Amino acid sequence: MMEIRTPKTHKAKRVLEKRAPKLVENGKKTLILHGTKTSATVSSVLMELYRLKKGGAIKYSRRNENIRPFESGGETSLEFFSLKTDCSIFVYGSHTKKRPDNLVLGRMYDHHVYDLIEVGIENFRSLLSFSYDKKIAPHEGSKPFICFTGEGFENVPELKQLKEVLTDLFRGEVVENLNLTGLDRAYICTAVSPTKVFLTHCAIKLKKSGTIVPRIELVEVGPSMDLVIRRNRLPNEGLRKEAMKSSKDKPKKKVKNVDQDDVLGKLGRVYIPEQEVGKIPLPDKSKGVKRERREGKVKKNKEEGSASKKLKESE
Amino acid sequence: MDTEMDQIYQIDVGNLLAFNPNHRFSSAPSSREELVKECVTEGTKLVQAIADTLFNFPSTESVDGPLVQLPPPTTKLPREKHLPRPKPPTKWEEFALKKGIQKRKKDKIVYDETTDKFKRRHGYDRVNDDNDIPIIEAKASDEPGEDPFAKRLDDKKKRVDKQQKNRLQNLKSAAKAGALPSHVQLAASALPITGTKAQPKKLGKEELGDVAGLAATSTASGGKFDKKLPGEKPPKKQGKHHKYLPVVPRYGWVDEEKEQTNKVLGKLLSKHSHEILNVGKAINMYNDKKEKKKSGRSDKLKPKKDITKKKPYANKANK
């Protein structure tokens, strides 16, 4: 036996509608968690990543022993968390002897794992180790510039995937209107070698130049680290095709039969199709329905002045 | 989108993204600081390139600063969730399509002929409210014992149930197509499979806690040395449960102790009243009987009863 369950409060309804699949989606939220053992580096990386992505990230503080992203059964917990928190990107940190200072960046499609990439952290410098003028510190939640340098990002498939994942991670919400004064941060990723990427976070200083376009100066503020590619998992073709489908794939239909006239304004053309007299659906001519008959009867009864039988009103 | 710079960058303004595919480290950087410096300078060039296009967009002034309209992003990134699937038409929609029935916009306020007023279509004080009808005229087809008001209520209930069933069917077919509306969830409700048996009552948290305690008291040592599971709460009231009432009652108050004992006594007596022998009464009864026997059964003044005659029904009913 099935029963229908609807939310009892408006707030619950709004939350459900926010999480429903839409044509134009909300910004992806990030889930940050760690495994059985973490080193100091990994835990500070996770903490700082969370701080950078404050508005759109959820950080779990407990350790999760049964999450193994690259194993077939070890993803169920991740998928469950993704469903509960409505997060489609996750960052899973761990530290083992075989894989020290490990970070797994993964994405979800329909709350199932879409792709994974595992990187090792080297030469990590924390936020706190950078000294800079506090006035230029980037504000929370501002839209960042993302820059990739190096031919590796085009030639090496793992780096290509990393580029996509990092874009997704740092992008935040897709906005239409941007406030130019609110641009204060940039992420710089450089492919140092086919397996190593140098990632750093900088604040933007706008300097006066002769033209409208100010001169940009970057000051390193945030965490900087070297990412060494370890393992990765690409999405399978079918899933990738489905995920990449967007509503704008079909070109917008040209609006036909509408003209703009300077004098008359907007003009339209109406085409009347050929009337196939034999195929027109006939109106409901059953006796009781006819308005004339009904009204006639009412009139008659009024004239007679007697208590009338109530007519069955058919809709 | 390319710029006219020496090195052609791939710029996606919608995402504020820039990619320089042509950079190569000419020589292995000598130290880390050198590496960092070079990366930051390259990054600056890229950000500058994006800013060039960005600041040249037509901007509108707003309270916070100049607002610029960003073009849609060009890099394709995978979606988070699937595209919303089209909902299959409901049973009514199919029927309406087949018959060519168009949706008519209904007014919220309708003219009520019985009261010559404008009333709302749904809600409080509505047009054609079922509860407002004072008199229902009897028809030839009505049965004599039937309550027409109750019948109307019953009909309405049936209609509502039918509608609920149809709604469930529509939602099920939508769920099958993967297009369930976001605010609805279909859940399996727990109903007993056996039709006649009542649903087994679910034990609550407190009851389950009591059961363990009950089982413990039935052990030889009264549950004192039983191994307790982690998290199990200690048994509630140990030892004998006896409330002693004050023998001398408070001034003006009911003597509770006396009441208690009287209550117990009363119960005992009423329960065993048939066993308790009232000796005096028994002796009198015995003597009466004896005297009756002695005087003789034949009493000519009393009419003789005829056993063969059957008593009428009325007497039997009074029994």
XYZ file of C-alpha atoms in Angstrom:
634
model
C 0.000 0.000 0.000
C 1.327 3.356 -0.970
C 0.596 6.629 0.637
C 1.250 10.154 -0.547
C 3.482 12.242 1.649
C 3.602 15.975 1.180
C 5.491 18.458 3.327
C 3.443 19.933 6.134
C 5.277 23.236 6.396
C 6.050 25.848 3.766
C 9.721 25.766 4.688
C 9.943 22.052 4.007
C 8.212 22.562 0.684
C 10.639 25.264 -0.326
C 13.615 23.068 0.613
C 12.282 20.204 -1.495
C 11.684 22.488 -4.452
C 15.172 23.899 -4.139
C 16.636 20.414 -4.299
C 14.512 19.222 -7.197
C 16.091 18.759 -10.633
C 15.723 21.964 -12.632
C 16.517 23.275 -16.069
C 18.868 25.910 -14.698
C 20.589 24.505 -11.663
C 21.747 26.024 -8.419
C 25.441 26.265 -7.601
C 27.041 22.974 -6.587
C 27.633 22.520 -2.893
C 30.767 20.842 -1.613
C 30.978 18.159 1.043
C 34.247 18.075 2.930
C 35.036 15.056 5.030
C 37.899 12.841 6.060
C 38.633 9.188 6.554
C 40.001 7.098 9.365
C 43.290 8.901 9.713
C 44.319 12.399 8.749
C 47.587 14.184 9.085
C 47.973 17.779 10.169
C 48.424 18.838 6.549
C 45.275 17.164 5.384
C 43.146 18.480 8.194
C 44.371 22.036 7.646
C 43.837 21.733 3.898
C 40.269 20.608 4.493
C 39.657 23.367 7.011
C 41.011 26.060 4.714
C 39.101 24.761 1.738
C 35.991 24.963 3.834
C 36.803 28.537 4.775
C 37.343 29.470 1.145
C 34.036 27.979 0.129
C 32.113 29.061 3.196
C 28.700 29.713 1.670
C 28.494 26.564 -0.370
C 30.244 23.870 1.592
C 29.476 21.485 4.394
C 32.243 20.057 6.538
C 31.893 16.866 8.496
C 34.153 16.665 11.491
C 33.883 13.007 12.385
C 35.983 10.361 10.760
C 34.353 8.002 8.316
C 35.787 4.544 8.303
C 33.691 2.916 5.639
C 34.265 5.399 2.843
C 36.630 4.184 0.171
C 35.879 6.166 -2.971
C 37.824 3.999 -5.370
C 36.345 0.706 -4.223
C 33.021 -0.486 -5.513
C 31.275 -0.808 -2.175
C 32.879 2.125 -0.438
C 30.822 4.821 -2.097
C 27.448 4.133 -0.543
C 28.077 6.329 2.475
C 29.243 9.134 0.238
C 26.151 8.853 -1.889
C 23.954 8.880 1.188
C 25.638 12.009 2.534
C 25.341 13.626 -0.865
C 21.638 12.914 -0.871
C 21.124 14.217 2.631
C 23.104 17.408 2.252
C 22.370 17.974 -1.443
C 26.071 18.240 -2.270
C 27.383 17.214 -5.645
C 31.091 17.738 -5.146
C 33.015 16.123 -2.331
C 36.533 16.427 -1.009
C 37.698 13.429 0.965
C 40.967 13.686 2.842
C 42.958 10.832 4.324
C 46.474 9.846 5.285
C 47.923 6.360 4.994
C 51.434 5.056 4.728
C 50.921 4.119 1.118
C 49.175 7.365 0.227
C 50.305 10.142 2.506
C 48.384 13.431 2.534
C 45.760 12.173 0.192
C 42.860 14.152 -1.221
C 40.092 12.679 -3.351
C 38.056 15.180 -5.346
C 34.863 13.740 -6.675
C 31.679 14.784 -8.359
C 28.212 13.345 -8.276
C 25.510 13.058 -10.868
C 22.058 12.363 -9.454
C 23.750 11.598 -6.148
C 25.802 8.786 -7.665
C 29.544 9.044 -8.164
C 30.300 10.559 -11.531
C 34.077 10.906 -11.502
C 36.953 10.849 -9.074
C 40.474 12.165 -8.984
C 43.007 11.481 -6.291
C 45.824 13.916 -5.560
C 48.595 14.032 -3.053
C 49.423 17.239 -1.243
C 53.000 18.456 -1.108
C 54.630 21.660 0.030
C 51.494 22.908 1.695
C 51.556 26.461 3.023
C 48.646 27.447 5.241
C 46.570 30.638 5.092
C 48.085 31.754 8.330
C 51.648 31.614 7.084
C 51.061 34.360 4.550
C 51.454 37.921 5.735
C 49.731 40.612 3.787
C 47.854 43.825 4.192
C 44.535 42.876 5.734
C 42.663 45.433 3.671
C 42.980 43.454 0.507
C 41.825 40.211 2.096
C 39.137 38.667 -0.122
C 35.592 38.711 1.135
C 33.705 35.524 1.824
C 31.725 34.198 -1.083
C 33.088 36.471 -3.775
C 33.300 35.087 -7.283
C 36.876 34.120 -8.083
C 39.006 34.316 -11.176
C 40.323 30.894 -12.145
C 43.542 30.679 -14.197
C 45.206 27.618 -15.661
C 48.665 27.746 -17.155
C 50.557 25.031 -18.920
C 50.240 22.785 -21.908
C 49.756 19.810 -19.615
C 46.167 20.834 -19.016
C 45.426 20.248 -22.659
C 47.540 17.208 -23.423
C 47.427 15.022 -20.352
C 43.946 13.478 -19.746
C 44.363 13.394 -15.961
C 45.251 17.052 -15.858
C 42.351 17.821 -18.136
C 40.030 16.123 -15.680
C 41.675 17.951 -12.792
C 41.140 21.248 -14.588
C 37.439 20.471 -14.973
C 37.080 19.389 -11.367
C 38.889 22.437 -10.015
C 36.759 24.721 -12.166
C 33.639 23.086 -10.798
C 34.947 23.295 -7.267
C 35.977 26.942 -7.296
C 33.342 28.305 -9.603
C 30.497 28.776 -7.156
C 27.223 30.079 -8.494
C 26.743 31.052 -12.103
C 25.693 34.686 -12.037
C 24.358 36.999 -14.687
C 25.158 40.301 -13.089
C 28.549 40.887 -11.572
C 29.638 43.744 -9.357
C 33.060 44.839 -10.518
C 34.112 46.091 -7.114
C 33.531 42.657 -5.645
C 36.294 40.971 -7.609
C 38.964 40.250 -5.088
C 40.283 36.730 -5.447
C 41.940 34.482 -7.976
C 42.989 30.853 -8.048
C 46.151 30.181 -10.003
C 46.875 26.622 -11.176
C 50.068 25.893 -13.029
C 51.035 22.584 -14.546
C 54.604 22.202 -13.365
C 54.982 18.766 -14.866
C 52.654 16.184 -16.445
C 51.866 14.909 -12.951
C 52.197 17.936 -10.736
C 50.106 21.053 -10.419
C 50.898 24.087 -8.321
C 47.779 25.663 -6.853
C 47.648 28.956 -5.024
C 45.054 31.489 -3.965
C 45.704 35.216 -4.426
C 43.966 38.450 -3.600
C 43.492 41.022 -6.334
C 44.723 44.550 -6.080
C 43.296 46.938 -8.667
C 45.707 49.686 -9.556
C 44.970 52.788 -11.526
C 45.953 52.722 -15.121
C 45.341 55.178 -17.904
C 42.320 53.365 -19.266
C 39.003 52.102 -17.822
C 40.643 48.744 -17.248
C 42.644 48.811 -14.039
C 46.003 47.164 -13.718
C 45.800 43.885 -11.880
C 48.222 42.934 -9.197
C 48.072 39.593 -7.428
C 49.186 39.049 -3.860
C 49.391 35.560 -2.496
C 47.130 35.254 0.534
C 45.653 31.876 0.728
C 46.795 28.325 0.987
C 49.236 27.148 -1.630
C 50.057 23.543 -2.338
C 51.429 21.160 -4.891
C 48.986 18.551 -6.158
C 50.469 15.297 -7.376
C 48.121 13.202 -9.488
C 47.668 9.712 -8.135
C 44.627 7.805 -9.296
C 41.582 8.859 -11.200
C 38.347 7.529 -12.512
C 36.720 8.989 -15.578
C 32.951 8.871 -16.013
C 31.669 6.256 -18.410
C 30.619 7.599 -21.790
C 26.883 7.165 -21.432
C 26.798 8.901 -18.082
C 29.013 11.673 -19.364
C 26.767 12.294 -22.343
C 23.719 12.425 -20.132
C 25.313 14.760 -17.644
C 26.555 17.097 -20.331
C 23.113 17.390 -21.881
C 21.733 20.802 -21.315
C 18.472 22.421 -22.159
C 20.126 24.801 -24.594
C 21.350 22.045 -26.876
C 18.428 22.616 -29.197
C 18.827 26.052 -30.741
C 16.192 28.459 -29.673
C 13.299 28.273 -32.078
C 12.952 31.283 -34.285
C 9.713 33.000 -33.518
C 7.838 32.887 -36.779
C 4.952 34.940 -38.059
C 5.778 37.917 -35.881
C 6.814 41.164 -37.516
C 7.782 44.489 -36.110
C 6.288 47.463 -37.831
C 7.390 50.996 -37.067
C 3.920 52.415 -37.309
C 1.715 49.619 -36.111
C 4.142 47.978 -33.689
C 4.129 44.216 -33.321
C 2.286 42.412 -36.075
C 1.331 38.795 -36.158
C 0.136 36.462 -38.858
C -2.582 33.975 -38.127
C -3.145 30.964 -40.319
C -6.478 29.242 -40.119
C -6.238 25.559 -40.966
C -8.638 23.911 -43.372
C -11.877 23.070 -41.669
C -12.696 19.418 -42.068
C -16.363 19.623 -41.431
C -16.799 15.894 -41.111
C -14.246 15.611 -38.289
C -15.293 18.437 -35.972
C -16.118 17.178 -32.485
C -19.824 17.664 -31.982
C -21.107 19.652 -29.031
C -22.971 17.979 -26.224
C -26.556 18.279 -27.305
C -28.113 16.037 -24.702
C -31.521 17.268 -23.715
C -30.898 18.347 -20.177
C -27.832 20.414 -21.052
C -29.410 22.858 -23.419
C -29.505 26.284 -21.915
C -32.609 27.369 -23.792
C -34.482 24.397 -22.526
C -33.405 25.031 -18.947
C -34.219 28.683 -19.053
C -37.476 28.001 -20.793
C -38.526 25.666 -18.060
C -37.631 28.117 -15.325
C -39.655 30.769 -17.005
C -42.576 28.452 -17.421
C -42.540 27.523 -13.774
C -42.366 31.115 -12.702
C -45.383 31.892 -14.831
C -47.344 29.022 -13.417
C -46.413 30.083 -9.926
C -46.265 26.561 -8.518
C -43.508 24.759 -6.632
C -41.339 23.337 -9.363
C -39.385 20.188 -9.463
C -35.740 21.030 -9.002
C -33.955 20.324 -12.256
C -30.904 18.167 -12.200
C -28.052 20.445 -13.074
C -25.637 18.574 -15.234
C -22.254 20.242 -15.549
C 37.132 33.590 -27.054
C 40.659 34.663 -28.036
C 42.394 37.916 -27.345
C 44.801 39.604 -29.668
C 47.757 39.035 -27.406
C 51.008 37.364 -28.280
C 49.999 34.190 -26.635
C 46.434 33.222 -27.349
C 44.557 32.471 -24.197
C 41.299 30.583 -23.913
C 39.022 32.832 -21.959
C 35.582 32.027 -20.606
C 34.227 35.266 -19.244
C 31.042 33.700 -17.909
C 33.072 31.620 -15.503
C 35.883 34.169 -15.048
C 38.127 31.422 -16.353
C 41.307 31.747 -18.397
C 43.593 29.072 -19.756
C 46.996 29.526 -21.248
C 47.864 26.366 -23.141
C 51.173 27.581 -24.448
C 53.233 28.007 -21.370
C 56.276 25.888 -20.841
C 58.812 26.195 -18.110
C 61.840 27.202 -20.132
C 64.278 26.046 -17.515
C 63.751 24.040 -14.393
C 63.060 26.673 -11.761
C 65.977 27.027 -9.399
C 64.070 27.413 -6.180
C 60.569 27.235 -4.978
C 60.290 30.971 -4.651
C 61.246 31.351 -8.302
C 58.605 28.851 -9.264
C 55.963 30.604 -7.227
C 56.930 33.969 -8.629
C 56.739 32.749 -12.182
C 53.339 31.140 -11.601
C 51.950 34.293 -10.054
C 53.200 36.466 -12.925
C 51.638 34.124 -15.451
C 48.449 34.197 -13.449
C 48.470 37.977 -13.368
C 48.673 38.077 -17.143
C 45.665 35.813 -17.426
C 43.586 37.756 -14.905
C 44.510 40.942 -16.711
C 43.254 39.436 -19.953
C 39.901 38.577 -18.414
C 39.647 41.955 -16.719
C 40.283 43.660 -20.051
C 37.147 42.166 -21.553
C 35.176 42.492 -18.328
C 35.768 46.167 -17.732
C 34.922 46.968 -21.326
C 31.399 45.641 -20.972
C 28.618 48.214 -20.695
C 28.060 48.727 -16.997
C 25.040 49.964 -15.086
C 25.418 51.906 -11.879
C 23.985 50.438 -8.732
C 24.215 51.063 -4.989
C 27.161 48.721 -4.485
C 29.099 49.597 -7.572
C 29.160 49.138 -11.307
C 27.181 46.123 -12.402
C 28.108 44.260 -15.517
C 26.135 41.634 -17.367
C 28.132 38.493 -17.785
C 27.699 36.340 -20.850
C 26.729 32.717 -20.250
C 29.719 30.438 -19.559
C 31.215 28.632 -22.528
C 32.952 25.736 -20.802
C 30.570 22.869 -20.482
C 30.478 21.298 -17.082
C 28.441 18.253 -16.131
C 25.085 18.819 -14.531
C 24.396 18.105 -10.930
C 21.075 16.380 -11.463
C 19.211 15.018 -14.449
C 17.108 17.249 -16.641
C 13.525 17.446 -15.421
C 11.561 14.716 -17.144
C 8.208 15.422 -18.745
C 5.256 14.381 -16.661
C 2.976 11.779 -18.251
C -0.563 13.138 -18.737
C -3.023 12.250 -16.017
C -6.158 10.197 -16.698
C -8.276 13.336 -16.836
C -5.826 15.093 -19.145
C -5.901 12.179 -21.555
C -9.664 12.150 -21.508
C -9.867 15.898 -22.012
C -7.454 15.675 -24.932
C -9.472 12.939 -26.516
C -12.763 14.768 -26.109
C -11.407 18.158 -26.946
C -12.381 19.661 -23.599
C -10.697 22.995 -22.989
C -9.781 24.338 -19.617
C -12.021 27.197 -18.623
C -10.822 29.811 -16.249
C -13.197 29.872 -13.280
C -14.007 32.981 -11.328
C -13.375 33.138 -7.650
C -16.641 34.956 -6.975
C -19.836 33.454 -8.322
C -23.397 34.728 -8.246
C -25.579 32.706 -5.917
C -29.157 32.605 -7.074
C -30.674 31.385 -3.841
C -29.460 34.343 -1.808
C -29.015 36.869 -4.674
C -25.505 37.600 -3.574
C -22.031 37.123 -4.863
C -20.313 34.376 -2.958
C -16.943 32.723 -3.329
C -16.642 29.477 -5.189
C -14.591 27.613 -2.555
C -14.158 28.083 1.152
C -16.123 29.709 3.919
C -19.639 30.748 2.977
C -19.450 29.253 -0.472
C -21.906 28.840 -3.305
C -23.792 25.523 -3.360
C -22.551 24.370 0.007
C -23.800 20.918 0.887
C -24.273 21.769 4.551
C -26.520 24.741 3.818
C -29.428 22.841 2.391
C -32.205 22.960 5.039
C -34.742 20.776 3.315
C -34.233 17.924 0.913
C -37.394 16.936 -0.881
C -38.230 13.272 -0.943
C -38.304 11.508 -4.241
C -40.180 8.427 -5.273
C -36.918 6.532 -5.543
C -35.948 7.084 -1.894
C -36.162 4.257 0.584
C -38.279 4.892 3.703
C -35.597 4.498 6.389
C -32.828 6.370 4.622
C -31.480 9.677 5.832
C -30.870 11.884 2.760
C -28.448 14.140 4.624
C -26.363 11.212 5.716
C -26.590 9.902 2.190
C -25.216 13.146 0.804
C -22.326 13.030 3.257
C -21.697 9.438 2.319
C -21.717 10.268 -1.391
C -19.287 13.069 -0.846
C -16.978 10.820 1.115
C -17.088 8.249 -1.668
C -16.277 10.903 -4.263
C -13.353 12.158 -2.197
C -12.022 8.618 -1.742
C -12.326 7.962 -5.449
C -10.457 11.157 -6.183
C -7.701 10.206 -3.748
C -7.371 6.835 -5.413
C -7.157 8.463 -8.841
C -4.586 10.919 -7.577
C -2.496 8.071 -6.209
C -2.679 6.262 -9.542
C -1.602 9.373 -11.410
C 1.323 9.915 -9.062
C 2.353 6.272 -9.378
C 2.478 6.514 -13.161
C 4.432 9.769 -12.857
C 6.868 8.083 -10.462
C 7.252 5.238 -12.929
C 8.287 7.749 -15.588
C 10.645 9.373 -13.104
C 8.707 12.621 -13.076
C 7.271 12.764 -9.572
C 6.673 16.377 -8.492
C 9.383 17.555 -6.120
C 7.190 18.089 -3.081
C 5.523 14.662 -3.203
C 6.922 11.427 -1.904
C 5.333 8.025 -2.296
C 5.967 5.875 0.693
C 4.919 2.358 1.521
C 2.716 2.554 4.575
C 2.773 -0.371 6.956
C -0.528 -2.174 6.736
C -1.123 -5.782 7.817
C -1.208 -8.207 4.964
C -3.749 -10.410 6.733
C -7.081 -8.753 6.347
C -8.846 -9.730 9.538
C -6.143 -9.523 12.173
C -5.579 -6.232 13.874
C -2.255 -4.494 13.368
C 0.254 -5.757 15.950
C 0.640 -2.968 18.448
C 4.138 -1.467 18.335
C 5.806 -1.354 21.708
C 6.978 2.051 22.757
C 10.384 2.902 24.185
C 9.225 2.884 27.806
C 7.374 -0.377 27.462
C 10.402 -2.097 26.059
C 12.422 -0.815 28.980
C 9.868 -2.213 31.396
C 9.971 -5.658 29.824
C 13.617 -6.128 30.665
C 12.895 -5.149 34.243
C 9.979 -7.568 34.456
C 12.092 -10.406 33.190
C 14.765 -9.529 35.714
C 12.459 -9.742 38.706
C 11.517 -13.256 37.787
C 15.055 -14.466 38.269
C 16.078 -16.153 41.517
C 17.963 -13.145 42.822
C 15.432 -10.608 41.614
C 17.631 -9.285 38.803
C 20.238 -7.927 41.177
C 23.253 -9.647 39.628
C 22.184 -9.558 35.988
C 24.748 -8.287 33.534
C 23.628 -4.950 32.221
C 24.156 -3.896 28.604
C 25.846 -0.554 27.993
C 23.248 2.139 27.981
C 20.647 0.145 29.880
C 19.031 2.210 32.581
C 18.901 0.936 36.178
C 15.593 -0.673 37.199
C 13.024 1.855 38.258
C 11.733 1.017 41.722
C 13.506 -1.709 43.544
C 12.251 -3.538 46.564
C 8.784 -3.737 47.891
C 6.240 -1.216 46.839
C 4.220 -0.211 49.870
C 2.772 3.098 50.769
C 1.979 3.454 54.430
C -0.812 5.847 55.191
C -0.806 7.827 58.484
C -2.746 6.026 61.238
C -3.856 9.238 62.881
C -5.383 11.375 60.134
C -4.878 15.088 59.879
C -7.501 17.220 61.459
C -10.440 17.624 59.122
C -9.139 15.149 56.648
C -10.554 11.801 55.731
C -9.106 8.878 57.642
C -7.375 7.330 54.691
C -6.074 4.324 56.548
C -9.497 3.435 57.860
C -10.970 3.919 54.400
C -8.362 1.659 52.927
C -9.050 -1.193 55.321
C -12.815 -0.770 54.965
C -12.481 -0.898 51.213
C -10.567 -4.128 51.411
C -13.067 -5.608 53.815
C -15.995 -4.583 51.686
C -14.466 -6.197 48.639
C -13.841 -9.421 50.461
C -17.357 -9.618 51.818
C -19.074 -8.875 48.533
C -16.950 -11.440 46.737
C -17.669 -14.211 49.108
C -21.114 -13.157 50.220
C -22.606 -16.322 48.814
C -20.285 -18.361 50.996
C -20.744 -16.419 54.210
C -23.517 -18.002 56.259
C -26.029 -15.848 58.069
C -26.920 -18.334 60.822
C -30.011 -16.600 62.092
C -31.554 -16.301 58.683
C -30.761 -19.886 57.894
C -32.524 -21.112 61.027
C -35.633 -19.068 60.276
C -35.839 -20.348 56.767
C -35.475 -23.885 57.926
C -38.193 -23.495 60.511
C -40.571 -21.942 57.984
C -40.113 -24.787 55.627
C -40.673 -27.302 58.316
C -43.918 -25.652 59.348
C -45.161 -25.591 55.795
C -44.564 -29.249 55.456
C -46.366 -30.019 58.675
C -49.442 -27.978 57.814
C -49.844 -29.979 54.658
C -49.556 -29.179 51.094
C -53.202 -29.026 50.214
C -54.471 -25.511 50.585
C -57.931 -25.501 49.192
C -58.107 -21.731 48.977
C -55.267 -21.572 46.540
C -56.134 -22.426 42.947
C -54.467 -25.571 41.705
C -51.822 -25.054 39.092
C -52.203 -26.974 35.883
C -48.765 -27.892 34.662
C -49.859 -28.984 31.207
C -51.140 -25.505 30.360
C -48.559 -23.477 28.466
C -47.838 -19.964 29.624
C -48.343 -17.149 27.160
C -45.355 -15.389 25.665
C -45.772 -12.231 27.648
C -44.855 -13.888 30.924
C -41.792 -15.455 29.445
C -40.609 -12.053 28.288
C -40.889 -10.719 31.816
C -38.725 -13.441 33.236
